[in-house]
PDB file of C-alpha atoms in Angstrom:
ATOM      1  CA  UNK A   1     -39.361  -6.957  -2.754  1.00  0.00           C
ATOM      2  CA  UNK A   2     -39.186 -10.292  -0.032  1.00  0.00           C
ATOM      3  CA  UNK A   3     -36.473 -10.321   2.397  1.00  0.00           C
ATOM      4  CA  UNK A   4     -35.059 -13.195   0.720  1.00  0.00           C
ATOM      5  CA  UNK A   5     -34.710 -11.433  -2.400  1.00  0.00           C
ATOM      6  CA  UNK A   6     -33.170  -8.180  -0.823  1.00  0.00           C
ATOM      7  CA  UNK A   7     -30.743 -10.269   1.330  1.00  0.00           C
ATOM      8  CA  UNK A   8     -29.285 -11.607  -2.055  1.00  0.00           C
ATOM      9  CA  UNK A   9     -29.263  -8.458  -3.957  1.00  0.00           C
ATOM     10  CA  UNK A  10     -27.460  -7.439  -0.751  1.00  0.00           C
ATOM     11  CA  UNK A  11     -25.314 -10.325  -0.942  1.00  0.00           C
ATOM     12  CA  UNK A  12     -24.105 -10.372  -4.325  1.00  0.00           C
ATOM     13  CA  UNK A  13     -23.177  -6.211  -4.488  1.00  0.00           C
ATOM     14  CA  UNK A  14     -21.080  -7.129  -1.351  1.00  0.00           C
ATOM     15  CA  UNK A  15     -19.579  -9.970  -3.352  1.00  0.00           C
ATOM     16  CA  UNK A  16     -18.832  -7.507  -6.489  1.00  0.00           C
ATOM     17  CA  UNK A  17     -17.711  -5.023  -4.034  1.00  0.00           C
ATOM     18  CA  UNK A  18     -14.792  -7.530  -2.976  1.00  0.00           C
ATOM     19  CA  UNK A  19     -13.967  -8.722  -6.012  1.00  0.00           C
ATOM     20  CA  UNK A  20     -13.658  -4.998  -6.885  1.00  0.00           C
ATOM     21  CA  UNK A  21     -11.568  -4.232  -3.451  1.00  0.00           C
ATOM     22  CA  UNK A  22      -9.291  -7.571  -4.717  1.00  0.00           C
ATOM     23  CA  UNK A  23      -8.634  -6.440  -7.890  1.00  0.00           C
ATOM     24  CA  UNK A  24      -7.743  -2.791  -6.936  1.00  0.00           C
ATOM     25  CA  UNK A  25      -5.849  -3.675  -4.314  1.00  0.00           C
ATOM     26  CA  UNK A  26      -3.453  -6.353  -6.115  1.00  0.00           C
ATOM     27  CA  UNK A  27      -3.259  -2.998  -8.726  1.00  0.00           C
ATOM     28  CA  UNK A  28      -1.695  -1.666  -5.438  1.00  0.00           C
ATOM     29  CA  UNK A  29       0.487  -4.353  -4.790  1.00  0.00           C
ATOM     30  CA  UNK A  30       2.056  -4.149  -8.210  1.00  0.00           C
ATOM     31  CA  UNK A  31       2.448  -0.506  -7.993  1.00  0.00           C
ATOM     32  CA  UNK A  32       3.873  -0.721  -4.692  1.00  0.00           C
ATOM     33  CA  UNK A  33       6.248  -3.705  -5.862  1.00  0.00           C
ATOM     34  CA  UNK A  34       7.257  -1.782  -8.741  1.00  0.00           C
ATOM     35  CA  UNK A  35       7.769   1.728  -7.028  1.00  0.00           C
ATOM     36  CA  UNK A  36       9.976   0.306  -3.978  1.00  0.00           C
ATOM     37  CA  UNK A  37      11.728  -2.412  -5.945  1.00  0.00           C
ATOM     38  CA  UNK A  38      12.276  -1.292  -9.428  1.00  0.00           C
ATOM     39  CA  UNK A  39      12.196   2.423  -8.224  1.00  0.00           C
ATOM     40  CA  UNK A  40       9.325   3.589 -11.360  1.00  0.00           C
ATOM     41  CA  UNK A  41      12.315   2.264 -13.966  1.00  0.00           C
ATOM     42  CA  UNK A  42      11.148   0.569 -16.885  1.00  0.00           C
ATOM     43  CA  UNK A  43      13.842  -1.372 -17.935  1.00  0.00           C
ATOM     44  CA  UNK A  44      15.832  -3.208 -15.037  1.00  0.00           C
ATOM     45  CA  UNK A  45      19.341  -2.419 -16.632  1.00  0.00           C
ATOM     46  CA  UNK A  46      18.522   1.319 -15.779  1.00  0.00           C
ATOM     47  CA  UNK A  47      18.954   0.550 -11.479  1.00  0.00           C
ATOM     48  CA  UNK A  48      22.113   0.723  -9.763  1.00  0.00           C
ATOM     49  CA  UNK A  49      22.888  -2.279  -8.196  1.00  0.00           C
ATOM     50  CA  UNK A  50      23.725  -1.756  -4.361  1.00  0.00           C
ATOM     51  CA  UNK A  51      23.583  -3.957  -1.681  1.00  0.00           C
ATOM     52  CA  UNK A  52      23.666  -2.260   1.827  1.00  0.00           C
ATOM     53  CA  UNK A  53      21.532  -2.645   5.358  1.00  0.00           C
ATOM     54  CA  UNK A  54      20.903  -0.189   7.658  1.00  0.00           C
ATOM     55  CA  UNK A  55      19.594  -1.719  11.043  1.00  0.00           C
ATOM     56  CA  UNK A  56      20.028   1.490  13.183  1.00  0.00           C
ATOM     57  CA  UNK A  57      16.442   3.764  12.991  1.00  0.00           C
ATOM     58  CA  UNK A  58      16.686   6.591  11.518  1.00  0.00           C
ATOM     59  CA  UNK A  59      20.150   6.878  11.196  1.00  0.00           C
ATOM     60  CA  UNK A  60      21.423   8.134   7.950  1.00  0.00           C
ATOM     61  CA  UNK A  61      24.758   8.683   6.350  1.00  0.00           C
ATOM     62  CA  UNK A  62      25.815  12.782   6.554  1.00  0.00           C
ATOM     63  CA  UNK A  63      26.005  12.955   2.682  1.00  0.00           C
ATOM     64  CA  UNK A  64      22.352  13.865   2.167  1.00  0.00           C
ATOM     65  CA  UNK A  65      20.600  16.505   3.474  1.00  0.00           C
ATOM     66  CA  UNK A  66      18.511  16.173   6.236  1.00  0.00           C
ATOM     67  CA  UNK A  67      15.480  17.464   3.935  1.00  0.00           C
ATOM     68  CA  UNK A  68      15.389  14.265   1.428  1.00  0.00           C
ATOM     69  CA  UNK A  69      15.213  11.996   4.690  1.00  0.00           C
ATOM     70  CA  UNK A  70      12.211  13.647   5.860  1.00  0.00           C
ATOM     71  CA  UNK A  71      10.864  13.414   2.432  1.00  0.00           C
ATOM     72  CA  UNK A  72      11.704   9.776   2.404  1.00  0.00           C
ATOM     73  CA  UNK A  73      10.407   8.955   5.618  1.00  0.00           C
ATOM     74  CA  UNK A  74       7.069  10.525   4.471  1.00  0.00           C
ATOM     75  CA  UNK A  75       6.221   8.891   1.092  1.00  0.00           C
ATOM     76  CA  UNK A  76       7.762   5.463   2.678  1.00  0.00           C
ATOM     77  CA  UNK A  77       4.797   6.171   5.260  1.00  0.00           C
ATOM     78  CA  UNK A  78       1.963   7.798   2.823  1.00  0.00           C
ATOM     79  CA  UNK A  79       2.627   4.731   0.263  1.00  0.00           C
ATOM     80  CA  UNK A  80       1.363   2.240   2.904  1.00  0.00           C
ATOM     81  CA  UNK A  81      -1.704   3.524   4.054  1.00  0.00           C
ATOM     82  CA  UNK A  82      -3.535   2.251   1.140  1.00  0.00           C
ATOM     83  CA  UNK A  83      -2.440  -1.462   2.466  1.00  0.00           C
ATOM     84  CA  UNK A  84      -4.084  -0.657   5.835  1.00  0.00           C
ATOM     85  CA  UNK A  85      -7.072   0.812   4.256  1.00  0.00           C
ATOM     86  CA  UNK A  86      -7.412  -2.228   1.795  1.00  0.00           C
ATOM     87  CA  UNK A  87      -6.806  -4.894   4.445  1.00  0.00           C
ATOM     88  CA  UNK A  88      -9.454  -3.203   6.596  1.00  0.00           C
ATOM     89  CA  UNK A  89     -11.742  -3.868   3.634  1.00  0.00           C
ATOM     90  CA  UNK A  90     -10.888  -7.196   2.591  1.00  0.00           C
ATOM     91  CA  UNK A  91     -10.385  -8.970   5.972  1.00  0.00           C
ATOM     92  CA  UNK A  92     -12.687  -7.079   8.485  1.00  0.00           C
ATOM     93  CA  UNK A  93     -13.308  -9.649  10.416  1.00  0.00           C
ATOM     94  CA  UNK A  94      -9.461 -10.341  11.216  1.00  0.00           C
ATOM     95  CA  UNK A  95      -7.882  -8.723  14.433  1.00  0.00           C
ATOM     96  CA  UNK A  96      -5.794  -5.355  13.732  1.00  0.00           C
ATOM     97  CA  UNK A  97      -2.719  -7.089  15.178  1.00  0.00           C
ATOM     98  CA  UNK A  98      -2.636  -9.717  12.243  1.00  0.00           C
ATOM     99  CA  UNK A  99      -3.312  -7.153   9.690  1.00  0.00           C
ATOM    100  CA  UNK A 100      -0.262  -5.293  11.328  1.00  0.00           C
ATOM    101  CA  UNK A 101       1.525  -8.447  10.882  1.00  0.00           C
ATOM    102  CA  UNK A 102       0.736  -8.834   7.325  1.00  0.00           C
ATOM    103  CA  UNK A 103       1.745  -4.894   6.923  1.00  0.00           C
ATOM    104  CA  UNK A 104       4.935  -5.095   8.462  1.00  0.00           C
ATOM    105  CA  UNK A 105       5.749  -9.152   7.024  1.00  0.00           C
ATOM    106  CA  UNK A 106       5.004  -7.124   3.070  1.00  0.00           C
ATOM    107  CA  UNK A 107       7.383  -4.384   4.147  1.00  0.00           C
ATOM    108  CA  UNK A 108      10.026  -7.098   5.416  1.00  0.00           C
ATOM    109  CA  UNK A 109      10.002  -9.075   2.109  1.00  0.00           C
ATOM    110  CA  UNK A 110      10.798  -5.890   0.044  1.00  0.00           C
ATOM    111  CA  UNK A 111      13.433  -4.699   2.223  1.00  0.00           C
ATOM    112  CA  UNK A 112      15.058  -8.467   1.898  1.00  0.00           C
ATOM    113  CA  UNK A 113      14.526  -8.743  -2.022  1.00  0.00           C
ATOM    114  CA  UNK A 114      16.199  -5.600  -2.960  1.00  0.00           C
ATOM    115  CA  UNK A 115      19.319  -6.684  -0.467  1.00  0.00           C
ATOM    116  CA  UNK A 116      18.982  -9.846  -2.484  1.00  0.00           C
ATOM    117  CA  UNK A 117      18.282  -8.420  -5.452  1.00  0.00           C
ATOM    118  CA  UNK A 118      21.165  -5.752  -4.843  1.00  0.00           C
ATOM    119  CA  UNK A 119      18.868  -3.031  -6.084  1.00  0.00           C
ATOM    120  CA  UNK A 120      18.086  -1.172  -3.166  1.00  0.00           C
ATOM    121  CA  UNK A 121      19.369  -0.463   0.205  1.00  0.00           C
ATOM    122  CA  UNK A 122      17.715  -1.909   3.181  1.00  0.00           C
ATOM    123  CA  UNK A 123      16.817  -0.353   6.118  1.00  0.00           C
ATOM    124  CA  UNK A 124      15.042  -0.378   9.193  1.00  0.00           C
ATOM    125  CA  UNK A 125      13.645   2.807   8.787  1.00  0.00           C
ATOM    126  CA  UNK A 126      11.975   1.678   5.822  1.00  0.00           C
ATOM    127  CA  UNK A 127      10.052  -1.210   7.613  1.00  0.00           C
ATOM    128  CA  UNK A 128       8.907   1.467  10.482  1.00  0.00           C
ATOM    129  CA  UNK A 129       7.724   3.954   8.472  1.00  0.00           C
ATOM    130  CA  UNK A 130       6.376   1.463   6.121  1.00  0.00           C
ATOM    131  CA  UNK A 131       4.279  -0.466   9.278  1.00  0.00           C
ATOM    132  CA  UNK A 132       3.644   3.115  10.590  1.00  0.00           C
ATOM    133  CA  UNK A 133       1.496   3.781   7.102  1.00  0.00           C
ATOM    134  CA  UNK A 134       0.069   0.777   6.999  1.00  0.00           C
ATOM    135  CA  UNK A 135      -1.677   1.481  10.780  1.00  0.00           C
ATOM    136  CA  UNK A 136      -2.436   5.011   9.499  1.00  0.00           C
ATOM    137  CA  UNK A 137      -4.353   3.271   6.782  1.00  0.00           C
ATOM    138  CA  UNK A 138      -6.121   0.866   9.271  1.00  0.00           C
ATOM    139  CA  UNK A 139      -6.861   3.590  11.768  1.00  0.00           C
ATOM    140  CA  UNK A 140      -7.812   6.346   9.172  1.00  0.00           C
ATOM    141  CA  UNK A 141     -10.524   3.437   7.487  1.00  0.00           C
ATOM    142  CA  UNK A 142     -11.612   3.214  11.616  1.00  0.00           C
ATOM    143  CA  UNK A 143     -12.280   6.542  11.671  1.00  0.00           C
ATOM    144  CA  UNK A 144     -14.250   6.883   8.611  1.00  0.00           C
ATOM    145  CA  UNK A 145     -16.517   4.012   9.359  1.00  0.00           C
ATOM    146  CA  UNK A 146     -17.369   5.283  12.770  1.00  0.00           C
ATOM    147  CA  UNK A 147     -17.819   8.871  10.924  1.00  0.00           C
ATOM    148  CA  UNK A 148     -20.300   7.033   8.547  1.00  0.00           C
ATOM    149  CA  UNK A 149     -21.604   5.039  11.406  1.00  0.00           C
ATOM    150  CA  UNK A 150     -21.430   2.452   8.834  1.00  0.00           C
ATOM    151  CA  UNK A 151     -18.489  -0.190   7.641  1.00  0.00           C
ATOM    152  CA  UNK A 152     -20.302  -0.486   4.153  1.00  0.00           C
ATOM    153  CA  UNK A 153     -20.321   3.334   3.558  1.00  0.00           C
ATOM    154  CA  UNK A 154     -17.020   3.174   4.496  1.00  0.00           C
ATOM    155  CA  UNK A 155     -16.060   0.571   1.648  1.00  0.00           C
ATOM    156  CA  UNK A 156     -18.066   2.289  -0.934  1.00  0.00           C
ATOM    157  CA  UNK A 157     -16.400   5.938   0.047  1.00  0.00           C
ATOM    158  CA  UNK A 158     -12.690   4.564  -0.278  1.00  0.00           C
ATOM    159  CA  UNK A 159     -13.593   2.266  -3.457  1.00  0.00           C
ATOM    160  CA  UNK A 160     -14.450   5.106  -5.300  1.00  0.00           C
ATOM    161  CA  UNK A 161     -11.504   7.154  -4.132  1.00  0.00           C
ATOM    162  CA  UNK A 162      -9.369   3.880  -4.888  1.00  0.00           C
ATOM    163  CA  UNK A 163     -11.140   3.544  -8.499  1.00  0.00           C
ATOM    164  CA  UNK A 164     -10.114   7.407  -9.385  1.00  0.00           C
ATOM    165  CA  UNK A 165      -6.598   7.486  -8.091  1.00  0.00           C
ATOM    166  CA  UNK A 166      -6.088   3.908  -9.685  1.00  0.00           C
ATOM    167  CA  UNK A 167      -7.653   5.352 -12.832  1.00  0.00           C
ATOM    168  CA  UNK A 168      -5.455   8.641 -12.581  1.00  0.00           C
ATOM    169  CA  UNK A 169      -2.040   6.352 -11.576  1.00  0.00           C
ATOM    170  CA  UNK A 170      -2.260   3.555 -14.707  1.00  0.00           C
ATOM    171  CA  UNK A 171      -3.271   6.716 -16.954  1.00  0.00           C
ATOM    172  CA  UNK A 172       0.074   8.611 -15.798  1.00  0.00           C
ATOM    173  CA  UNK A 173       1.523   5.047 -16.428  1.00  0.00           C
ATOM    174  CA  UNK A 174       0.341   4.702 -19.648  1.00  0.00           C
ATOM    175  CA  UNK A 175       1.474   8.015 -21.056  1.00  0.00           C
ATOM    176  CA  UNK A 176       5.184   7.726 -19.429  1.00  0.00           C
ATOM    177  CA  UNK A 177       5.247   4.381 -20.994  1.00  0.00           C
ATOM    178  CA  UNK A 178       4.083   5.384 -24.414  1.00  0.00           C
ATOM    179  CA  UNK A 179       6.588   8.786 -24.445  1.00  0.00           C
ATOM    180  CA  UNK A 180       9.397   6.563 -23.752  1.00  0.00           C
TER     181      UNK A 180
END
């Protein structure tokens, strides 16, 4: 095979490889939108409507145990590490700051819809932990890449994990919807 002939071939599985990255990760974004915003309900009559900010860190009211705070703090950070992982694919070339930027300017608009929205409260807490992920994601994909010595082993390695645990998720999705 020429050079000219394997640099396309090269070209156009990196091409399918983004379009595939795209695709999966807007699949993320509507998970992600649905999950903080509409809390996994399927019909919008079913959230309580509450309107309330928090802008002290990790300050929460005494009524709760200290337990679902931890718990909350850890799935707000686990649920954005995908972002950083997918924004590591899709805009390499971009400096980590602005993909922090992007991270923490997602989290921001969530936090403000549901205080518009009144279905959710907001809180600062929610926009560190929810940054924090989203570098977790972008150093984790770091790490990876230099394990692989290789960016494009990287993307292949976390495009098949994405591809399972977006097949598994919309699956899971499918069957709640259907039993309801």
């Amino acid at each position: 095979m020429s050079a000219t002939k394997f640099k396309r071939k090269e070209n156009a599985m990196k091409r399918k490889s983004n379009c595939l990255a795209t695709i999966l990760f807007l699949i993320y974004l509507a998970l992600l939108v649905w999950i903080i915003l509409f809390k996994l309900q399927f019909n919008i009559n079913d959230l309580d409507t509450v309107r309330k900010i928090n802008i002290i860190p990790f300050y929460y009211d005494k009524e709760i145990g200290v337990d679902f705070h931890i718990k909350e703090v850890l799935e707000n950070l686990l649920i954005f590490v995908p972002m950083g992982i997918y924004l590591q694919m899709l805009l390499f070339k971009s400096k980590s700051y602005l993909k922090l930027l992007i991270i923490a300017g997602i989290s921001l608009l969530l936090e403000i819809t549901q205080y518009i929205l009144a279905i959710g409260s907001s809180d600062i807490t929610d926009l560190i932990t929810n940054t924090a992920g989203g570098l977790l994601g972008i150093a984790l994909y770091s790490i990876v890449a230099r394990l692989l010595k290789s960016r494009e082993k990287a993307d292949k390695l976390f495009l098949v994990i994405a591809v399972i645990v977006s097949t598994f998720i919309i699956g899971l999705l499918a069957l709640l919807l259907f039993s309801n």
